[in-house]
PDB file of C-alpha atoms in Angstrom:
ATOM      1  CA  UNK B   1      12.519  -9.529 -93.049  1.00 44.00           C
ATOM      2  CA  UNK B   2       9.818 -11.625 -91.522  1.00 44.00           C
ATOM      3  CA  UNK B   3      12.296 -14.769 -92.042  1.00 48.00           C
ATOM      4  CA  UNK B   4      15.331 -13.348 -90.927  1.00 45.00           C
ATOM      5  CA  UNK B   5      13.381 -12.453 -87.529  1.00 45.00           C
ATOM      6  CA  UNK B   6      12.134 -15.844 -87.145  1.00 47.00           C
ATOM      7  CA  UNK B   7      16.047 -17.247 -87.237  1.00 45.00           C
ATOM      8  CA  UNK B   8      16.682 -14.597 -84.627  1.00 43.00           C
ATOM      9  CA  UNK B   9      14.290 -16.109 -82.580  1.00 45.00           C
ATOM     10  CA  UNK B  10      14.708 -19.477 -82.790  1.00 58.00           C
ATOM     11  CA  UNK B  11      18.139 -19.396 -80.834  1.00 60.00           C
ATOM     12  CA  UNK B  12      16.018 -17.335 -78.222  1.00 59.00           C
ATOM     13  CA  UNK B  13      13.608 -19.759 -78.019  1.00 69.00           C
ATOM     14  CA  UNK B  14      15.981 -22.836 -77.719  1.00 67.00           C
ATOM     15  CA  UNK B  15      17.672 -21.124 -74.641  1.00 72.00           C
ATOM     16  CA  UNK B  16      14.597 -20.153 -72.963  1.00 73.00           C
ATOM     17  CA  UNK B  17      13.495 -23.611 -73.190  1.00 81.00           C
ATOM     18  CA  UNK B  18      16.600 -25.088 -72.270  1.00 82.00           C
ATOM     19  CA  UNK B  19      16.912 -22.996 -69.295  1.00 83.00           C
ATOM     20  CA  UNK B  20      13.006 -23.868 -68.421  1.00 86.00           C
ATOM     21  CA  UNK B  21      14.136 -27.594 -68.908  1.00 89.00           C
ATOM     22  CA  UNK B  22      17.031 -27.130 -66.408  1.00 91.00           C
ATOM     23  CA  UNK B  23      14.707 -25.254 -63.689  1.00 90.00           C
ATOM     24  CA  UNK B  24      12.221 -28.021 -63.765  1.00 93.00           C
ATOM     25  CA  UNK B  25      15.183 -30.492 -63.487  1.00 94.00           C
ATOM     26  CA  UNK B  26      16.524 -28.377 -60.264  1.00 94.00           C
ATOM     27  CA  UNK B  27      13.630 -28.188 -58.820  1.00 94.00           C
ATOM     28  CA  UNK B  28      11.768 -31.573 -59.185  1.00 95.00           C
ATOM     29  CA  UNK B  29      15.022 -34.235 -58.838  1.00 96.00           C
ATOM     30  CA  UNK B  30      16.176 -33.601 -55.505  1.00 96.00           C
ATOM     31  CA  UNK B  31      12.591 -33.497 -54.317  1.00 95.00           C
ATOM     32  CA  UNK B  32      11.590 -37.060 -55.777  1.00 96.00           C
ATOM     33  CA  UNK B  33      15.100 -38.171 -53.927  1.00 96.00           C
ATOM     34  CA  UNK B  34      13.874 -37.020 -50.876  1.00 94.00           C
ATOM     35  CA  UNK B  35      10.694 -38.880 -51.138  1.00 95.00           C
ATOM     36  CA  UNK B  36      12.134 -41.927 -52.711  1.00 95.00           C
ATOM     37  CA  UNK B  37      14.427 -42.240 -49.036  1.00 93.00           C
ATOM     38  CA  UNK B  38      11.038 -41.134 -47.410  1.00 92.00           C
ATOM     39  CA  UNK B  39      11.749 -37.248 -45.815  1.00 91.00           C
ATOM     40  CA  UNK B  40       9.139 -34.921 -45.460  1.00 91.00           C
ATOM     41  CA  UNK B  41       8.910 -32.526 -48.293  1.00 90.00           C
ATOM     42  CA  UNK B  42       7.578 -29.814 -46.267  1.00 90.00           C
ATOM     43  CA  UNK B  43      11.568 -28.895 -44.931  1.00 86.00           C
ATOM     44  CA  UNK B  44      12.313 -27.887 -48.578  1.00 90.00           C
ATOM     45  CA  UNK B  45       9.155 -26.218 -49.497  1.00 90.00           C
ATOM     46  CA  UNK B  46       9.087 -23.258 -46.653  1.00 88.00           C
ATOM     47  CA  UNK B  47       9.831 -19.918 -47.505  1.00 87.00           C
ATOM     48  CA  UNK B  48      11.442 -17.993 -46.095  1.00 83.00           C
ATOM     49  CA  UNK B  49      14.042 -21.207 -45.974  1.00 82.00           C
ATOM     50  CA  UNK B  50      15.588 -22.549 -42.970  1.00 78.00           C
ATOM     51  CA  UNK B  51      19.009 -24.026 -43.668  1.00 75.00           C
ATOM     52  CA  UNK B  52      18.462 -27.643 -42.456  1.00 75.00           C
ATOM     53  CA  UNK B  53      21.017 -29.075 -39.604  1.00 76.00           C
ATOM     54  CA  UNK B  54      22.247 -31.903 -41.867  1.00 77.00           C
ATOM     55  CA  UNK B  55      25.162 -33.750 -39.819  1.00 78.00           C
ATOM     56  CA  UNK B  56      28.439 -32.925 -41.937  1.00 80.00           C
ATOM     57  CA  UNK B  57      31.627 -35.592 -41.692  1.00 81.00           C
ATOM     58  CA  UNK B  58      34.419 -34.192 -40.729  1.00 86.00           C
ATOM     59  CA  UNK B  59      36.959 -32.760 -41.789  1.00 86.00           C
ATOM     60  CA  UNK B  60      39.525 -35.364 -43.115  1.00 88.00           C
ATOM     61  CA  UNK B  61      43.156 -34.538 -44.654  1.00 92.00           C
ATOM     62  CA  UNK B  62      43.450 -37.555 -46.697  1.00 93.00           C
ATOM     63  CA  UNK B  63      40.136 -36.239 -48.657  1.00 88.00           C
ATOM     64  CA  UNK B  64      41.232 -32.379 -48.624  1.00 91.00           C
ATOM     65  CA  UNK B  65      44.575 -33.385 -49.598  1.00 95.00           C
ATOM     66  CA  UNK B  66      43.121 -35.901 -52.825  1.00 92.00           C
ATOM     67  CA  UNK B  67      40.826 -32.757 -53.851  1.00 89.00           C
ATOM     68  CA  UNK B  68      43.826 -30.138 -53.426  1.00 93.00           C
ATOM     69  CA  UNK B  69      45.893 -32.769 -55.705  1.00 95.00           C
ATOM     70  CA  UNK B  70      42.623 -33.067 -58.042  1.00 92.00           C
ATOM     71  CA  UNK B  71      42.295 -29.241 -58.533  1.00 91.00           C
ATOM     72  CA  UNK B  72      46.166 -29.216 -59.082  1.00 93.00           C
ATOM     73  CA  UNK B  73      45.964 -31.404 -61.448  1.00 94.00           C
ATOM     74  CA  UNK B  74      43.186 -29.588 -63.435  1.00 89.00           C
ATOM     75  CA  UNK B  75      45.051 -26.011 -63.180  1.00 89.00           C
ATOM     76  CA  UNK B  76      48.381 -26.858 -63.866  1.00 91.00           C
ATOM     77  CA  UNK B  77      47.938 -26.859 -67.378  1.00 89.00           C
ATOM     78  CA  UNK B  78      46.493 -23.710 -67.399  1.00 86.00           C
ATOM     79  CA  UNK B  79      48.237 -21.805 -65.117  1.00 86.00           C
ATOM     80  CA  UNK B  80      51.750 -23.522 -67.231  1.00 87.00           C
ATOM     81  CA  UNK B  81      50.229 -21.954 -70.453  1.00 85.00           C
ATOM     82  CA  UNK B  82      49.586 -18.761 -69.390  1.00 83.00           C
ATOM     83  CA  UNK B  83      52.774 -17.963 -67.432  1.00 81.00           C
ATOM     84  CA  UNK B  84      54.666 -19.347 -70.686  1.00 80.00           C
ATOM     85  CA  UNK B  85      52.695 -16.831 -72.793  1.00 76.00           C
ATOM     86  CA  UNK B  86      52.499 -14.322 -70.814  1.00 59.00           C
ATOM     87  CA  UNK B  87      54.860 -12.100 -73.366  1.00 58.00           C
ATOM     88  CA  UNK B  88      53.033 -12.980 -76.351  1.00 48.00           C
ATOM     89  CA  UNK B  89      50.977 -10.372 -78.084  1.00 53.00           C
ATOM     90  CA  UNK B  90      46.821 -10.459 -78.419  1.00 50.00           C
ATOM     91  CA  UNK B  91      44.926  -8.011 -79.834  1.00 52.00           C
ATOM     92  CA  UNK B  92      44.708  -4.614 -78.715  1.00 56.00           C
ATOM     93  CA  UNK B  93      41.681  -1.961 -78.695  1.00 60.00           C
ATOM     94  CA  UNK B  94      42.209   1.406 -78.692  1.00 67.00           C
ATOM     95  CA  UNK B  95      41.829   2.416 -75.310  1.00 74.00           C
ATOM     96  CA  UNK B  96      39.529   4.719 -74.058  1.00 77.00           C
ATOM     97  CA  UNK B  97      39.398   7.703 -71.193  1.00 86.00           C
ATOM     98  CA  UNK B  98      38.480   6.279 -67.868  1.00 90.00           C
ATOM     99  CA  UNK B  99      34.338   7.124 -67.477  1.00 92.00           C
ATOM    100  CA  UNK B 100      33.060   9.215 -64.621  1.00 93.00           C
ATOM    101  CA  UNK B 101      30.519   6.550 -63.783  1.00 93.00           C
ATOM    102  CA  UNK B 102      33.505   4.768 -62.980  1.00 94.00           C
ATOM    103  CA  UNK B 103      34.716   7.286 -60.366  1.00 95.00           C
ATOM    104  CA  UNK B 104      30.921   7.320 -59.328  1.00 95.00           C
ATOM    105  CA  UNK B 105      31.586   3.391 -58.801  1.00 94.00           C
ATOM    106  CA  UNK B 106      34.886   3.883 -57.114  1.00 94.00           C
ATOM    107  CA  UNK B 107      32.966   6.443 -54.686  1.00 96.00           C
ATOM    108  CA  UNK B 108      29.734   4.230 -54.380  1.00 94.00           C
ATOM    109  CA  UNK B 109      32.756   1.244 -53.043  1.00 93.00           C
ATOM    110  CA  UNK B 110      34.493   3.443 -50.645  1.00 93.00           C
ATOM    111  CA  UNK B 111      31.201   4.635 -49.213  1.00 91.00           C
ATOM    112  CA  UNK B 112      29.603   1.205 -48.624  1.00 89.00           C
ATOM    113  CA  UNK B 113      33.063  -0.480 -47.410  1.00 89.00           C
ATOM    114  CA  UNK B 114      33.073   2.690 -44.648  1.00 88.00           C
ATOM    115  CA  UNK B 115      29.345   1.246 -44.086  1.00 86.00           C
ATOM    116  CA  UNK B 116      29.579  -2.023 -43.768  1.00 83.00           C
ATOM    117  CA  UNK B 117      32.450  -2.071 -41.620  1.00 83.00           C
ATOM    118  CA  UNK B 118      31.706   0.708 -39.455  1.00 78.00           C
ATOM    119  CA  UNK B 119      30.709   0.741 -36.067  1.00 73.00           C
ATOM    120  CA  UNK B 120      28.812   4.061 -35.457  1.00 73.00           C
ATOM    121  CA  UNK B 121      25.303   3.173 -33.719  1.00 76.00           C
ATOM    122  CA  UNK B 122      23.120   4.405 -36.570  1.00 72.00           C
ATOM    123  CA  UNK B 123      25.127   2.283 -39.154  1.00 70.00           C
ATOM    124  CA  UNK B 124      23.552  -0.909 -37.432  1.00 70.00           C
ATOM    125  CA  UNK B 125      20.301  -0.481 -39.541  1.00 72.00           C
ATOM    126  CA  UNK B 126      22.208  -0.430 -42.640  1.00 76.00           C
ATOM    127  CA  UNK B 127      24.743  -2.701 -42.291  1.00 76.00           C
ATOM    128  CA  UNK B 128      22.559  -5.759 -43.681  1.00 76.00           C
ATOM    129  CA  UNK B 129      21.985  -4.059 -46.290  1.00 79.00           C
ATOM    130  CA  UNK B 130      25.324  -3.455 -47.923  1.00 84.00           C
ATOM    131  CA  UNK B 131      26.005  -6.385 -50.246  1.00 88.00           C
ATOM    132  CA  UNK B 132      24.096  -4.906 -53.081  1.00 92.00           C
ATOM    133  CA  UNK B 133      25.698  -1.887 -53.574  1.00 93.00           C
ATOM    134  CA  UNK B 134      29.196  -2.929 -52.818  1.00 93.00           C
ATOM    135  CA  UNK B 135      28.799  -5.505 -55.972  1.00 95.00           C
ATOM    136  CA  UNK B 136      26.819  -3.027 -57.943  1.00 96.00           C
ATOM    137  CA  UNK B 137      30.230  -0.750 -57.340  1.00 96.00           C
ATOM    138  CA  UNK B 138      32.672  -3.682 -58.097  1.00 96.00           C
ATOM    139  CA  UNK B 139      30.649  -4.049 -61.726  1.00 97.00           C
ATOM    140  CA  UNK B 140      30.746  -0.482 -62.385  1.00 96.00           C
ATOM    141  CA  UNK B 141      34.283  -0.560 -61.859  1.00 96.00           C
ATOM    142  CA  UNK B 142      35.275  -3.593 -63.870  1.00 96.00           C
ATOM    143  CA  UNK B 143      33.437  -2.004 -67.006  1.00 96.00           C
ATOM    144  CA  UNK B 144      35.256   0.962 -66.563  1.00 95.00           C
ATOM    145  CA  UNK B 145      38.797  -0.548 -66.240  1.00 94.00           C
ATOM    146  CA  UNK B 146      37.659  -2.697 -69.161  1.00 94.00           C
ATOM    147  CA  UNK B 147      36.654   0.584 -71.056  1.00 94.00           C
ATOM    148  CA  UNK B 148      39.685   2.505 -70.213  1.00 92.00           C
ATOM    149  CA  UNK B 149      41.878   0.014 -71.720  1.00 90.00           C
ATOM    150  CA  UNK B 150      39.965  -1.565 -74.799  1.00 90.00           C
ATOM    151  CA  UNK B 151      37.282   1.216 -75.510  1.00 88.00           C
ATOM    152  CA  UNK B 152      34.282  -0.809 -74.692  1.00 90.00           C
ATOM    153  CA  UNK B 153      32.594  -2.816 -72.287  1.00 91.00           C
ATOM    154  CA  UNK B 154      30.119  -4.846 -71.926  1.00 91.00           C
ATOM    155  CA  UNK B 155      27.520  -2.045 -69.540  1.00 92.00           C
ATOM    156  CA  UNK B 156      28.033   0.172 -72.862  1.00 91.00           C
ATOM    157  CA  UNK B 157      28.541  -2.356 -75.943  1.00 89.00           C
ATOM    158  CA  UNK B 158      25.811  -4.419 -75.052  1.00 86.00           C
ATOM    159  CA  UNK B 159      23.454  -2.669 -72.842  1.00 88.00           C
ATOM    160  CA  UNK B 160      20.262  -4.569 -73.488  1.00 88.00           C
ATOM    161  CA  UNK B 161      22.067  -8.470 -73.122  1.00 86.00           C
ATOM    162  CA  UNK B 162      23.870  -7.000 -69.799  1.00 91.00           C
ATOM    163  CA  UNK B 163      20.179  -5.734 -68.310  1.00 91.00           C
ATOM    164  CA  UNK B 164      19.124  -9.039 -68.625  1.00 89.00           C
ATOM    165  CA  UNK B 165      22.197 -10.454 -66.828  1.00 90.00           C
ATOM    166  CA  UNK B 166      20.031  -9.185 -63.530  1.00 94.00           C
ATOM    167  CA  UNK B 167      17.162 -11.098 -63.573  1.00 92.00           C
ATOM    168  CA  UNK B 168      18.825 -14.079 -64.809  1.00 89.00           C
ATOM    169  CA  UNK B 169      21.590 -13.780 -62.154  1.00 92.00           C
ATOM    170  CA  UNK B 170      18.834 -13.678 -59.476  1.00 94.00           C
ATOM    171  CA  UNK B 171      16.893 -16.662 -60.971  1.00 91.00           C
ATOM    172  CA  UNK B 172      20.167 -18.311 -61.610  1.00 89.00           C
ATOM    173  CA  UNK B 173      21.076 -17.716 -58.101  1.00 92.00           C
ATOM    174  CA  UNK B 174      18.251 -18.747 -56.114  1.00 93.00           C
ATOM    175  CA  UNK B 175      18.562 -22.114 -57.863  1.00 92.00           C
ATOM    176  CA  UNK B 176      21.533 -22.720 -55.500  1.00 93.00           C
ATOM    177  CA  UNK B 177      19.889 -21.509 -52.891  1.00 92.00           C
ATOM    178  CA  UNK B 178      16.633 -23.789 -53.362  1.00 93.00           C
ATOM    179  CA  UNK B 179      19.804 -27.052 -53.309  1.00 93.00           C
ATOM    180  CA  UNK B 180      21.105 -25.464 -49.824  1.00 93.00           C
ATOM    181  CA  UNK B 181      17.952 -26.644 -48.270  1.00 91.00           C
ATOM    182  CA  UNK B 182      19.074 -30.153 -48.888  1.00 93.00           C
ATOM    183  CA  UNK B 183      22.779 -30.026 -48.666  1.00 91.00           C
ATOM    184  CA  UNK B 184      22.490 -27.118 -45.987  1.00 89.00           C
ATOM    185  CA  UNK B 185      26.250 -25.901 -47.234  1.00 87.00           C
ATOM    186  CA  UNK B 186      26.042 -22.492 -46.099  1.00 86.00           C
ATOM    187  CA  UNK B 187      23.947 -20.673 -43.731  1.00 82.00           C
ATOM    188  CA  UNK B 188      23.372 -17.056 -43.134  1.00 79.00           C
ATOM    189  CA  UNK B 189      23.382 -15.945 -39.511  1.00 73.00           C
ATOM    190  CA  UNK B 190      23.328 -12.222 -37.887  1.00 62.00           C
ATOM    191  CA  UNK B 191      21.260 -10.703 -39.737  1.00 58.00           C
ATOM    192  CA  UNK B 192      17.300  -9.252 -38.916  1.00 60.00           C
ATOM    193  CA  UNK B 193      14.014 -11.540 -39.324  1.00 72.00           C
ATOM    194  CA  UNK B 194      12.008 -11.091 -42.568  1.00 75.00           C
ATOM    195  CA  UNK B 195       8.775 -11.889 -43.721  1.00 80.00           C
ATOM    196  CA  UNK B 196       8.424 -13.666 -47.093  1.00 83.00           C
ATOM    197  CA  UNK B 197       7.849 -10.759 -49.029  1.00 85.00           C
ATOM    198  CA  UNK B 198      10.941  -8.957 -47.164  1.00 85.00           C
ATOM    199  CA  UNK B 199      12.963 -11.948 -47.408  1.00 86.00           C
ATOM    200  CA  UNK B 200      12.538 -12.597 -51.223  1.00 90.00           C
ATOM    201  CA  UNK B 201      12.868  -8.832 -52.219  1.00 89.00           C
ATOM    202  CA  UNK B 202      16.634  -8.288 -49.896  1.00 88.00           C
ATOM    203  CA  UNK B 203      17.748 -11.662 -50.915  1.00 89.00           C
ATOM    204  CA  UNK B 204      17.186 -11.144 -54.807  1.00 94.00           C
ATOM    205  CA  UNK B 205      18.819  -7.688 -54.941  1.00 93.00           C
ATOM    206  CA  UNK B 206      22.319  -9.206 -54.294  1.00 93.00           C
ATOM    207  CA  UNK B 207      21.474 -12.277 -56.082  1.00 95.00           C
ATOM    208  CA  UNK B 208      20.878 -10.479 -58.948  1.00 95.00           C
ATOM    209  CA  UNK B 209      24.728  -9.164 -59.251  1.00 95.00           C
ATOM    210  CA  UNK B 210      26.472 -12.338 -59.700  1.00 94.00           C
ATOM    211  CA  UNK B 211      26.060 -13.141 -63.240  1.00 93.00           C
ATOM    212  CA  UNK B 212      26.625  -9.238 -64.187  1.00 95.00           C
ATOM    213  CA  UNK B 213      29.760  -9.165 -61.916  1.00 95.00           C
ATOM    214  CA  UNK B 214      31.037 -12.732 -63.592  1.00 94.00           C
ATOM    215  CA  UNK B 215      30.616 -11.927 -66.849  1.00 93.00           C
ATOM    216  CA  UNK B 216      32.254  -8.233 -66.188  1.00 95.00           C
ATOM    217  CA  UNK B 217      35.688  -9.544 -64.517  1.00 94.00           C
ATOM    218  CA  UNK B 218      35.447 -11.971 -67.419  1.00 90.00           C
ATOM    219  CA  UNK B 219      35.503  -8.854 -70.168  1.00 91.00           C
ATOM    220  CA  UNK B 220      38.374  -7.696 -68.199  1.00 92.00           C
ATOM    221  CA  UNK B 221      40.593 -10.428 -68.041  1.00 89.00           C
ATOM    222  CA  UNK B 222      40.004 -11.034 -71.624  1.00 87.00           C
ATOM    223  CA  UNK B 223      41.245  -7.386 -71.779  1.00 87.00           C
ATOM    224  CA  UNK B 224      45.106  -8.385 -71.125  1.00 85.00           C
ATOM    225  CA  UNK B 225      46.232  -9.343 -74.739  1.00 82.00           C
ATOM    226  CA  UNK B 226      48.560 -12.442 -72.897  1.00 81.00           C
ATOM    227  CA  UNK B 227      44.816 -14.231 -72.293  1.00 81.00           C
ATOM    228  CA  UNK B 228      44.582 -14.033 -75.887  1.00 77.00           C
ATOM    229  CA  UNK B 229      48.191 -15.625 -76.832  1.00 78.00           C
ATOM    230  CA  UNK B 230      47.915 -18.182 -74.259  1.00 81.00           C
ATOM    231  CA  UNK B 231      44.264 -19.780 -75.050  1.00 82.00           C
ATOM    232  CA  UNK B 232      43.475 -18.040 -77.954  1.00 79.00           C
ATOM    233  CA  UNK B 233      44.379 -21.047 -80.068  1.00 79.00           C
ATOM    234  CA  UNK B 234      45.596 -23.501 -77.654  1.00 82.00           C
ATOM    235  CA  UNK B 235      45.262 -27.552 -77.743  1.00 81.00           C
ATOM    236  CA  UNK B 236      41.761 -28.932 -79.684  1.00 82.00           C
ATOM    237  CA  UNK B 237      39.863 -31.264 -78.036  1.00 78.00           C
ATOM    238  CA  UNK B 238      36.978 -32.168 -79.972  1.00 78.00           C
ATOM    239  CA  UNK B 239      35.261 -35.580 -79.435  1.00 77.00           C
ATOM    240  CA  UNK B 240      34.216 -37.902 -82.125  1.00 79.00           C
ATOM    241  CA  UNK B 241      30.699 -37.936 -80.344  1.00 82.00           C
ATOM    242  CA  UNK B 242      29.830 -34.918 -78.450  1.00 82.00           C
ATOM    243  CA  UNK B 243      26.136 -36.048 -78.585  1.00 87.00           C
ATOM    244  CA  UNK B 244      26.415 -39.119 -76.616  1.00 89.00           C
ATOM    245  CA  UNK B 245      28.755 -37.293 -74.270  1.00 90.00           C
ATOM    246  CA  UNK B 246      26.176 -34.842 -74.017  1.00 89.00           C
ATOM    247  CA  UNK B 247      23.891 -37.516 -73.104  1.00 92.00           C
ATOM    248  CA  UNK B 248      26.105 -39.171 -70.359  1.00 94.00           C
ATOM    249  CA  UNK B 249      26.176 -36.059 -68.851  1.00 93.00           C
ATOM    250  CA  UNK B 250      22.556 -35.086 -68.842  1.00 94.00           C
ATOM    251  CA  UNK B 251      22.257 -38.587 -67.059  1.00 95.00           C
ATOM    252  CA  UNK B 252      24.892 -38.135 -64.657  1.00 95.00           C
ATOM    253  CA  UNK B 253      23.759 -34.600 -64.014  1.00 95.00           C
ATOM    254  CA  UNK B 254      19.716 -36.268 -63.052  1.00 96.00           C
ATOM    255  CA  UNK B 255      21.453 -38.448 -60.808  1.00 96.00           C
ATOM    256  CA  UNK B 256      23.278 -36.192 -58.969  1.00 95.00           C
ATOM    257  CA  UNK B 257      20.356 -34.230 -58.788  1.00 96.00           C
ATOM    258  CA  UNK B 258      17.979 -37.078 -57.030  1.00 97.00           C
ATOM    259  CA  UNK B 259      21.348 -38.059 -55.208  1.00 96.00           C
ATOM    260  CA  UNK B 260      21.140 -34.947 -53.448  1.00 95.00           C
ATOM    261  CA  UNK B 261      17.779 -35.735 -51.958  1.00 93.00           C
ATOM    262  CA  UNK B 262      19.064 -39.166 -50.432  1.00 94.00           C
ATOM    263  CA  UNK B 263      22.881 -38.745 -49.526  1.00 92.00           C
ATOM    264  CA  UNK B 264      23.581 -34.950 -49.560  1.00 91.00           C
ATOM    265  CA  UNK B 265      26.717 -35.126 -47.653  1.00 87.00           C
ATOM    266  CA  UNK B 266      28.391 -37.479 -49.925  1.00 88.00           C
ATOM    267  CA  UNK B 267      26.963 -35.749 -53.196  1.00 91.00           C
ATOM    268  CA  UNK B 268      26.911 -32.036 -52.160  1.00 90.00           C
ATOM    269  CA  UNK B 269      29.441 -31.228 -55.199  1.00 90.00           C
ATOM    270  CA  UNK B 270      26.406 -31.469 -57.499  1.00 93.00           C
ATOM    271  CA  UNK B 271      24.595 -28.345 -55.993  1.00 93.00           C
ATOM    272  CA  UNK B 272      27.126 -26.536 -58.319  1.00 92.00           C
ATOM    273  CA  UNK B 273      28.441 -28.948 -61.152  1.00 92.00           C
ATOM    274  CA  UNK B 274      24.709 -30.343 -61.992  1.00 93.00           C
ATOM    275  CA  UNK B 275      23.027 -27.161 -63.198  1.00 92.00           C
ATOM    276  CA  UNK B 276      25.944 -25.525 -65.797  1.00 91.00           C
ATOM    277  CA  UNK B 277      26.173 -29.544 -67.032  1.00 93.00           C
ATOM    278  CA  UNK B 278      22.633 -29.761 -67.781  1.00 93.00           C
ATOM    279  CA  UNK B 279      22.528 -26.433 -69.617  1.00 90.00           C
ATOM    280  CA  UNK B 280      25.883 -27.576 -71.610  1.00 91.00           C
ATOM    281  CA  UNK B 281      24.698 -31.065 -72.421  1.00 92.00           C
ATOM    282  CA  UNK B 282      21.058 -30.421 -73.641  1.00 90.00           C
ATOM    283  CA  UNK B 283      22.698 -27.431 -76.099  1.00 88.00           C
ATOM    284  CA  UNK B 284      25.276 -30.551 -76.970  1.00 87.00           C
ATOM    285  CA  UNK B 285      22.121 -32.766 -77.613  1.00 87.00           C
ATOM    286  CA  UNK B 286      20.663 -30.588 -80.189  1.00 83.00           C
ATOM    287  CA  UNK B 287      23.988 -29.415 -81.486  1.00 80.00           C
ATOM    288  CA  UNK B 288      23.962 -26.015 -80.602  1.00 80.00           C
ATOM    289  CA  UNK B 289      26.618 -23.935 -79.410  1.00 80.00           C
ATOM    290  CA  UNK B 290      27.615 -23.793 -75.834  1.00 80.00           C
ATOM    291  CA  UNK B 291      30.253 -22.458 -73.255  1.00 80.00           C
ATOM    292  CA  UNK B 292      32.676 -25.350 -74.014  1.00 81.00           C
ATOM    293  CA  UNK B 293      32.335 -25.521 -78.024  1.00 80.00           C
ATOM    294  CA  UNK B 294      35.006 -23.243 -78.267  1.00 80.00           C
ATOM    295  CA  UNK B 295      37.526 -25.787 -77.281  1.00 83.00           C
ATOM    296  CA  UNK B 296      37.087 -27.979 -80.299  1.00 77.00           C
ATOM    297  CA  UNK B 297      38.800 -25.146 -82.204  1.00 78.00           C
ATOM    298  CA  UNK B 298      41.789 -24.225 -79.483  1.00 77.00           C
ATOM    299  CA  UNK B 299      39.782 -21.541 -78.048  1.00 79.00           C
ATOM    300  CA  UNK B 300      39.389 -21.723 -74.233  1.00 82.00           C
ATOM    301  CA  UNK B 301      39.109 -18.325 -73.892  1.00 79.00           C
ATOM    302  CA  UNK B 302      34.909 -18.954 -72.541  1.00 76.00           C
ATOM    303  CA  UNK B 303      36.381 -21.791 -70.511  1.00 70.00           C
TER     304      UNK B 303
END
């Protein structure tokens, strides 16, 4: 017993150090850019942030229209297989009765939709307020579709994995926001003045709904047996050496990383390849399993 609870740690362990690997990475790279090109680190160290007024190029069609082609390029395939599929049979559950914390959900939506767009003088107060329960709804909902057609879901099959989607989410989240303050991509405007205590607390509530709200539209799309026909057991791809492609992108990843420090307008796409790369090539380093290893075997289902 003792044993077989040590190899039921050790995976845990591995994560939680590969995620504490990943948040020092984050965090310390794009400051040592923006010392090595000589900025003040203060700017990036305030809380509550300020979005910085970074001058942005403009917009140019040659460049939207080369990305446009780009993302073409990389969906085609996909959205070619599933359409061609989309007749072929997956598995099915056995479906279950639609739960009334769904309808609670579906009640919780219209209510905070009716307060967030209304225009009554007491909503005002409120109105900032609104994000968090209009994704708390959404997940809700997406469980219970997802229960109503397979039987389960992941709020009710794995209760304990999808509690701890929260406080990951918000970690995960204000990651992003921490590479903002160099890049200074998004801004948020209209809203009231907080403290720091104020501003961490309303800002993590709704951060901490994006992972459980991912990984719950996820469950459901996997729901629809044509996901399963189409990439169930698709193409392999599985390189001869996924180490040192594990280790070109770790590298890449750190330079994008201090990149972002020095030229964040011309590296700004890192903010949101560079962490999820860094997570998938250290688990490729140590050969452990990871969101693409599926695809080695024709399954690009987690993909």
């Amino acid at each position: 017993m003792e044993q077989s609870g040590r190899h039921e740690l050790d995976p845990l362990r591995g994560s939680l150090l590969r995620l504490a690997a990943v948040a020092a990475l984050v965090f310390l790279l794009p400051l040592a850019g923006a010392a090595a090109a000589g900025k003040p680190l203060a700017a990036y160290l305030r809380f509550p942030p300020k979005t910085p007024d970074i001058p942005h190029a403009p917009f140019s069609p040659p460049v939207f229209l080369g990305l446009a082609l780009l993302i073409l390029a990389a969906t085609a395939p996909l959205l070619t297989r599933f359409f061609s599929y989309r007749k072929a049979h997956g598995p099915r559950s056995q479906a279950g009765p639609f739960p009334w914390w769904g309808w609670a959900g579906a009640a919780l939506c219209a209510a905070s939709w009716v307060l967030a767009w209304g225009r009554l003088p007491w909503m005002g107060a409120l109105q900032a307020h609104t994000f968090t329960p209009l994704w708390v709804a959404f997940i809700l909902l997406a469980n219970a579709v997802t229960f109503r057609r397979t039987g389960r879901c992941l709020l009710l099959s794995r209760p304990r994995r999808f509690l701890i989607l929260f406080p990951v989410s918000a970690a995960f989240w204000w990651s992003f926001e921490y590479l903002n303050r160099f890049v200074g991509n998004w801004r948020y405007v209209g809203g009231p003045e907080f403290g720091a205590l104020e501003y961490f607390l309303f800002a993590t509530l709704p951060f901490a709904t994006v992972l459980p709200a991912v990984l719950s539209i996820r469950e459901l799309i996997l729901s629809f047996p044509a996901f399963h026909g189409a990439f169930g057991g698709w193409r392999t791809l599985s390189p001869t050496n996924p180490r040192g492609i594990g280790l070109a992108a770790l590298l890449l990843s750190c330079a994008g990383l201090f990149a972002v420090g020095i030229v964040p307008d011309l590296v700004f796409p890192m903010v949101w390849v560079a962490p999820p790369l860094l997570l998938i090539s250290l688990a490729a380093l140590r050969g452990e399993p990871h969101s693409l290893s599926g695809i080695a075997g024709g399954d690009w289902r987690t993909f």
